[in-house]
């Protein structure tokens, strides 16, 4: 697979106050040949080797708030070139928006119930110069295939990065007030828990961002095969202090996108100093799971 082609220079990842070394030749958690994956099979993989997007993807056109925020999504901003998916974000007028970008999902095409392992190899947008990437918000994440209210059935954020910085955020969102026997109206609760890690070369090199969603409800997050943290029944929400709620029977689909924020704290608002066009490169997207 193209995972073997990723430039794996020695780098340091700082998690909390501790430094972890990721050495050359890491083992992907989605390596189906690994002994750890003897009970798993490849359910989905796209190495973007063709000249166009495969039929497993659906491009989001228009403004879908969660995927694009304050920008207009269009298919012209999604391209497959040189063995990579390229999501381009531009400062241009379209349909009442001042920016265009791209988002694509496997909704209705490919979706997965735990246990599964989801891995995305990407180089994230950013220059390392303060202010040049303010408001830029690339993400690799998963949403429930069948859900009428967010976040009743959860949201798995594999990787989020904001403002062109090297901090990687991995998060799970849930509704602590969801009652299966007596469903309440939408927007009646939200909590989340997550981990973050500094990846020193996220803007210049390709790295694998991954999650293992166990059928126990636990989520284990990884960068380049190294665990960076986990979310389970012992975790506490950062908003309301509640325990994460995750139905192991919920199937999730994959989303890759770059959003823009024109106002807010996280991410910052895009400004005149934000440099465009912006490129978000993906070399591989892969899901392992139990054989159907």
Short mmCIF file of C-alpha atoms in Angstrom, two decimals:
data_model
loop_
_atom_site.label_atom_id
_atom_site.label_comp_id
_atom_site.label_asym_id
_atom_site.label_seq_id
_atom_site.Cartn_x
_atom_site.Cartn_y
_atom_site.Cartn_z
CA UNK A 1 0.00 0.00 0.00
CA UNK A 2 1.00 3.65 -0.21
CA UNK A 3 1.57 3.65 3.55
CA UNK A 4 5.00 2.24 2.78
CA UNK A 5 5.80 5.32 0.70
CA UNK A 6 5.17 7.85 3.47
CA UNK A 7 8.30 9.80 4.42
CA UNK A 8 8.82 8.58 7.97
CA UNK A 9 11.65 10.77 9.26
CA UNK A 10 12.41 10.63 12.95
CA UNK A 11 10.18 13.12 14.73
CA UNK A 12 8.94 13.92 18.17
CA UNK A 13 5.33 13.97 19.20
CA UNK A 14 4.53 15.64 22.49
CA UNK A 15 1.53 14.27 24.36
CA UNK A 16 0.81 16.22 27.52
CA UNK A 17 4.18 16.75 29.19
CA UNK A 18 5.70 13.61 27.69
CA UNK A 19 7.63 13.14 24.47
CA UNK A 20 7.03 10.05 22.34
CA UNK A 21 9.33 8.98 19.52
CA UNK A 22 7.86 7.81 16.26
CA UNK A 23 10.60 5.94 14.42
CA UNK A 24 11.12 5.22 10.78
CA UNK A 25 9.17 2.22 9.49
CA UNK A 26 6.12 2.45 11.78
CA UNK A 27 3.44 -0.23 11.61
CA UNK A 28 0.03 1.05 10.62
CA UNK A 29 -2.85 -0.04 12.83
CA UNK A 30 -4.63 -0.74 9.53
CA UNK A 31 -1.97 -3.16 8.28
CA UNK A 32 -4.11 -6.21 7.57
CA UNK A 33 -0.99 -8.43 7.63
CA UNK A 34 -0.22 -7.56 11.25
CA UNK A 35 -0.81 -10.26 13.87
CA UNK A 36 -2.96 -7.73 15.74
CA UNK A 37 -5.38 -7.75 12.80
CA UNK A 38 -5.73 -11.50 12.31
CA UNK A 39 -9.49 -11.21 12.94
CA UNK A 40 -9.90 -8.16 10.69
CA UNK A 41 -10.24 -7.68 6.96
CA UNK A 42 -10.07 -4.66 4.66
CA UNK A 43 -13.60 -3.31 4.31
CA UNK A 44 -12.64 -0.19 2.36
CA UNK A 45 -9.53 1.43 0.95
CA UNK A 46 -8.80 4.23 -1.49
CA UNK A 47 -5.19 4.98 -2.45
CA UNK A 48 -6.27 7.61 -5.00
CA UNK A 49 -4.18 6.06 -7.77
CA UNK A 50 -6.60 6.81 -10.59
CA UNK A 51 -7.41 10.00 -12.42
CA UNK A 52 -10.79 10.54 -10.81
CA UNK A 53 -12.60 9.93 -7.56
CA UNK A 54 -13.99 6.44 -7.04
CA UNK A 55 -17.73 5.81 -6.79
CA UNK A 56 -17.37 5.13 -3.06
CA UNK A 57 -17.34 8.88 -2.42
CA UNK A 58 -20.02 11.56 -2.50
CA UNK A 59 -18.86 15.17 -2.94
CA UNK A 60 -20.70 17.70 -0.79
CA UNK A 61 -21.94 20.55 -2.97
CA UNK A 62 -23.29 23.71 -1.37
CA UNK A 63 -23.00 24.66 2.27
CA UNK A 64 -23.23 21.81 4.77
CA UNK A 65 -22.49 23.52 8.07
CA UNK A 66 -20.65 20.69 9.80
CA UNK A 67 -18.41 19.97 6.83
CA UNK A 68 -17.76 23.41 5.37
CA UNK A 69 -18.84 26.00 7.95
CA UNK A 70 -18.50 29.42 6.28
CA UNK A 71 -17.58 28.34 2.78
CA UNK A 72 -19.23 26.94 -0.37
CA UNK A 73 -18.43 23.35 -1.28
CA UNK A 74 -17.98 22.46 -4.93
CA UNK A 75 -16.72 19.49 -6.92
CA UNK A 76 -14.13 21.63 -8.71
CA UNK A 77 -12.22 21.81 -5.42
CA UNK A 78 -11.88 18.01 -5.18
CA UNK A 79 -9.24 16.45 -7.42
CA UNK A 80 -7.20 13.26 -7.71
CA UNK A 81 -3.68 14.04 -8.91
CA UNK A 82 -0.38 12.15 -8.75
CA UNK A 83 -1.74 9.42 -6.50
CA UNK A 84 -3.28 11.85 -4.04
CA UNK A 85 -6.61 13.35 -3.18
CA UNK A 86 -6.29 17.14 -3.22
CA UNK A 87 -8.84 19.31 -1.38
CA UNK A 88 -8.33 22.93 -2.44
CA UNK A 89 -9.64 25.94 -0.52
CA UNK A 90 -9.81 29.30 -2.28
CA UNK A 91 -10.70 32.91 -1.57
CA UNK A 92 -13.34 33.41 -4.27
CA UNK A 93 -16.99 34.41 -4.53
CA UNK A 94 -19.57 31.68 -5.00
CA UNK A 95 -23.27 31.58 -4.17
CA UNK A 96 -23.02 34.37 -1.61
CA UNK A 97 -19.89 33.01 0.08
CA UNK A 98 -16.42 34.55 -0.03
CA UNK A 99 -14.62 31.20 -0.05
CA UNK A 100 -14.87 27.81 -1.73
CA UNK A 101 -13.59 24.48 -0.48
CA UNK A 102 -14.24 20.75 -0.65
CA UNK A 103 -15.75 17.93 1.38
CA UNK A 104 -16.41 14.31 0.49
CA UNK A 105 -18.05 11.46 2.36
CA UNK A 106 -18.82 7.76 2.02
CA UNK A 107 -22.38 8.29 3.31
CA UNK A 108 -24.77 5.76 1.80
CA UNK A 109 -21.84 4.06 0.05
CA UNK A 110 -19.51 2.71 2.72
CA UNK A 111 -20.30 2.62 6.43
CA UNK A 112 -18.95 0.56 9.28
CA UNK A 113 -20.05 -0.87 12.63
CA UNK A 114 -17.56 -1.42 15.45
CA UNK A 115 -15.18 -3.00 15.83
CA UNK A 116 -13.34 -1.14 13.08
CA UNK A 117 -10.04 0.64 12.52
CA UNK A 118 -10.05 3.80 10.40
CA UNK A 119 -6.78 5.23 9.05
CA UNK A 120 -6.13 8.32 6.92
CA UNK A 121 -2.67 9.28 5.63
CA UNK A 122 -2.48 13.02 4.99
CA UNK A 123 -0.37 16.15 4.81
CA UNK A 124 -2.22 19.03 6.42
CA UNK A 125 -2.39 22.63 5.22
CA UNK A 126 -0.20 25.23 6.87
CA UNK A 127 2.92 27.33 6.49
CA UNK A 128 4.10 27.54 10.09
CA UNK A 129 3.91 31.35 9.88
CA UNK A 130 1.63 32.94 12.46
CA UNK A 131 -1.61 34.27 10.98
CA UNK A 132 -1.23 32.81 7.49
CA UNK A 133 -3.66 29.94 8.16
CA UNK A 134 -6.11 31.58 10.57
CA UNK A 135 -9.62 30.19 10.11
CA UNK A 136 -8.58 27.03 8.24
CA UNK A 137 -10.04 23.79 9.62
CA UNK A 138 -9.15 20.45 7.94
CA UNK A 139 -10.68 17.29 9.40
CA UNK A 140 -11.00 13.52 9.03
CA UNK A 141 -14.05 12.31 10.92
CA UNK A 142 -17.01 9.93 11.06
CA UNK A 143 -20.73 10.41 11.47
CA UNK A 144 -23.62 7.94 12.01
CA UNK A 145 -25.13 6.57 8.82
CA UNK A 146 -28.63 6.81 10.34
CA UNK A 147 -29.22 9.65 12.77
CA UNK A 148 -31.80 12.43 12.92
CA UNK A 149 -30.33 14.50 15.76
CA UNK A 150 -26.73 15.54 16.43
CA UNK A 151 -24.98 14.31 18.52
CA UNK A 152 -27.45 11.66 19.70
CA UNK A 153 -25.63 8.82 17.96
CA UNK A 154 -22.13 10.20 18.35
CA UNK A 155 -19.45 11.88 16.25
CA UNK A 156 -15.95 10.43 15.95
CA UNK A 157 -13.31 13.03 15.10
CA UNK A 158 -10.18 11.18 13.99
CA UNK A 159 -8.19 14.33 13.27
CA UNK A 160 -8.90 18.04 13.43
CA UNK A 161 -6.35 20.80 12.98
CA UNK A 162 -6.99 24.53 13.17
CA UNK A 163 -5.20 27.71 12.10
CA UNK A 164 -2.32 25.87 10.41
CA UNK A 165 -0.78 24.78 13.72
CA UNK A 166 0.82 21.43 14.51
CA UNK A 167 -1.68 20.47 17.22
CA UNK A 168 -3.85 17.49 16.30
CA UNK A 169 -7.21 17.05 18.06
CA UNK A 170 -9.08 13.73 18.34
CA UNK A 171 -12.53 13.92 19.92
CA UNK A 172 -15.80 12.08 20.54
CA UNK A 173 -19.12 13.95 20.83
CA UNK A 174 -22.33 12.60 22.39
CA UNK A 175 -25.67 13.62 23.88
CA UNK A 176 -25.75 12.85 27.62
CA UNK A 177 -29.51 13.44 27.69
CA UNK A 178 -30.48 11.00 24.99
CA UNK A 179 -33.21 8.63 26.18
CA UNK A 180 -33.74 5.62 23.93
CA UNK A 181 -37.16 4.86 25.41
CA UNK A 182 -38.46 8.41 25.24
CA UNK A 183 -36.52 10.36 22.59
CA UNK A 184 -36.29 14.07 23.32
CA UNK A 185 -36.23 16.86 20.72
CA UNK A 186 -32.97 17.63 18.94
CA UNK A 187 -30.43 19.96 20.55
CA UNK A 188 -31.22 18.84 24.07
CA UNK A 189 -27.65 18.07 25.10
CA UNK A 190 -24.00 17.90 24.06
CA UNK A 191 -20.79 16.78 25.71
CA UNK A 192 -17.40 15.77 24.36
CA UNK A 193 -14.06 14.33 25.40
CA UNK A 194 -10.81 14.27 23.50
CA UNK A 195 -7.05 14.13 23.34
CA UNK A 196 -4.54 16.32 21.52
CA UNK A 197 -0.95 15.94 20.44
CA UNK A 198 1.76 18.03 18.77
CA UNK A 199 2.96 16.53 15.48
CA UNK A 200 6.04 18.55 14.59
CA UNK A 201 5.94 17.89 10.82
CA UNK A 202 2.19 17.68 10.16
CA UNK A 203 2.45 20.58 7.67
CA UNK A 204 5.39 19.24 5.68
CA UNK A 205 5.13 15.41 5.83
CA UNK A 206 2.47 12.76 5.50
CA UNK A 207 1.28 11.11 8.71
CA UNK A 208 -1.28 8.46 9.53
CA UNK A 209 -4.16 9.64 11.74
CA UNK A 210 -6.23 6.73 13.01
CA UNK A 211 -8.84 5.44 15.44
CA UNK A 212 -9.78 1.99 16.70
CA UNK A 213 -13.49 1.86 17.56
CA UNK A 214 -13.93 -1.23 19.71
CA UNK A 215 -17.29 -2.95 20.09
CA UNK A 216 -17.04 -2.23 23.84
CA UNK A 217 -17.57 1.46 23.04
CA UNK A 218 -13.95 2.46 23.60
CA UNK A 219 -12.11 4.68 21.11
CA UNK A 220 -8.32 4.51 20.86
CA UNK A 221 -6.57 7.23 18.84
CA UNK A 222 -3.21 6.92 17.05
CA UNK A 223 -0.70 8.95 15.06
CA UNK A 224 1.74 6.91 12.97
CA UNK A 225 0.86 3.73 14.85
CA UNK A 226 1.53 5.26 18.28
CA UNK A 227 -1.38 5.53 20.72
CA UNK A 228 -2.03 9.12 21.78
CA UNK A 229 -5.03 8.50 24.03
CA UNK A 230 -8.36 6.77 24.49
CA UNK A 231 -11.96 7.60 25.33
CA UNK A 232 -14.08 5.09 27.23
CA UNK A 233 -16.52 4.69 30.13
CA UNK A 234 -13.92 6.09 32.53
CA UNK A 235 -13.64 9.35 30.55
CA UNK A 236 -15.48 12.52 31.54
CA UNK A 237 -16.98 15.12 29.23
CA UNK A 238 -15.26 18.48 29.06
CA UNK A 239 -18.54 20.42 29.00
CA UNK A 240 -20.85 18.67 31.47
CA UNK A 241 -18.61 16.02 33.04
CA UNK A 242 -20.80 13.18 31.79
CA UNK A 243 -19.76 9.68 30.74
CA UNK A 244 -19.40 9.07 26.98
CA UNK A 245 -22.40 7.32 25.43
CA UNK A 246 -21.73 5.21 22.36
CA UNK A 247 -23.95 2.49 20.87
CA UNK A 248 -21.72 -0.30 19.50
CA UNK A 249 -24.36 -1.07 16.87
CA UNK A 250 -24.14 2.37 15.25
CA UNK A 251 -22.60 2.38 11.76
CA UNK A 252 -20.40 5.34 10.80
CA UNK A 253 -19.33 6.77 7.45
CA UNK A 254 -16.10 8.64 6.70
CA UNK A 255 -15.72 12.37 5.95
CA UNK A 256 -12.68 14.26 4.62
CA UNK A 257 -12.91 18.05 4.36
CA UNK A 258 -11.44 21.48 4.84
CA UNK A 259 -13.76 24.02 6.46
CA UNK A 260 -13.36 27.77 7.03
CA UNK A 261 -14.39 29.87 10.02
CA UNK A 262 -15.16 33.56 9.51
CA UNK A 263 -15.75 34.18 13.21
CA UNK A 264 -14.95 32.48 16.46
CA UNK A 265 -12.21 31.40 18.82
CA UNK A 266 -11.66 27.79 17.68
CA UNK A 267 -10.62 28.11 14.99
CA UNK A 268 -9.82 31.79 14.74
CA UNK A 269 -11.56 33.89 12.10
CA UNK A 270 -10.07 33.96 8.62
CA UNK A 271 -8.46 37.35 7.88
CA UNK A 272 -6.91 39.27 5.01
CA UNK A 273 -3.59 37.73 6.07
CA UNK A 274 -4.82 34.17 5.53
CA UNK A 275 -3.00 32.87 2.47
CA UNK A 276 -4.87 31.14 -0.37
CA UNK A 277 -5.11 28.75 -2.16
CA UNK A 278 -4.76 26.09 0.53
CA UNK A 279 -4.14 22.40 -0.15
CA UNK A 280 -5.09 19.39 1.98
CA UNK A 281 -3.46 16.21 0.62
CA UNK A 282 -4.63 12.64 1.33
CA UNK A 283 -2.70 9.58 0.15
CA UNK A 284 -4.71 6.76 1.69
CA UNK A 285 -8.04 6.17 3.43
CA UNK A 286 -8.59 2.70 4.81
CA UNK A 287 -11.02 0.86 7.08
CA UNK A 288 -10.47 -2.55 8.67
CA UNK A 289 -13.29 -4.47 10.31
CA UNK A 290 -14.76 -7.86 10.94
CA UNK A 291 -15.62 -9.73 7.78
CA UNK A 292 -19.33 -9.39 6.87
#
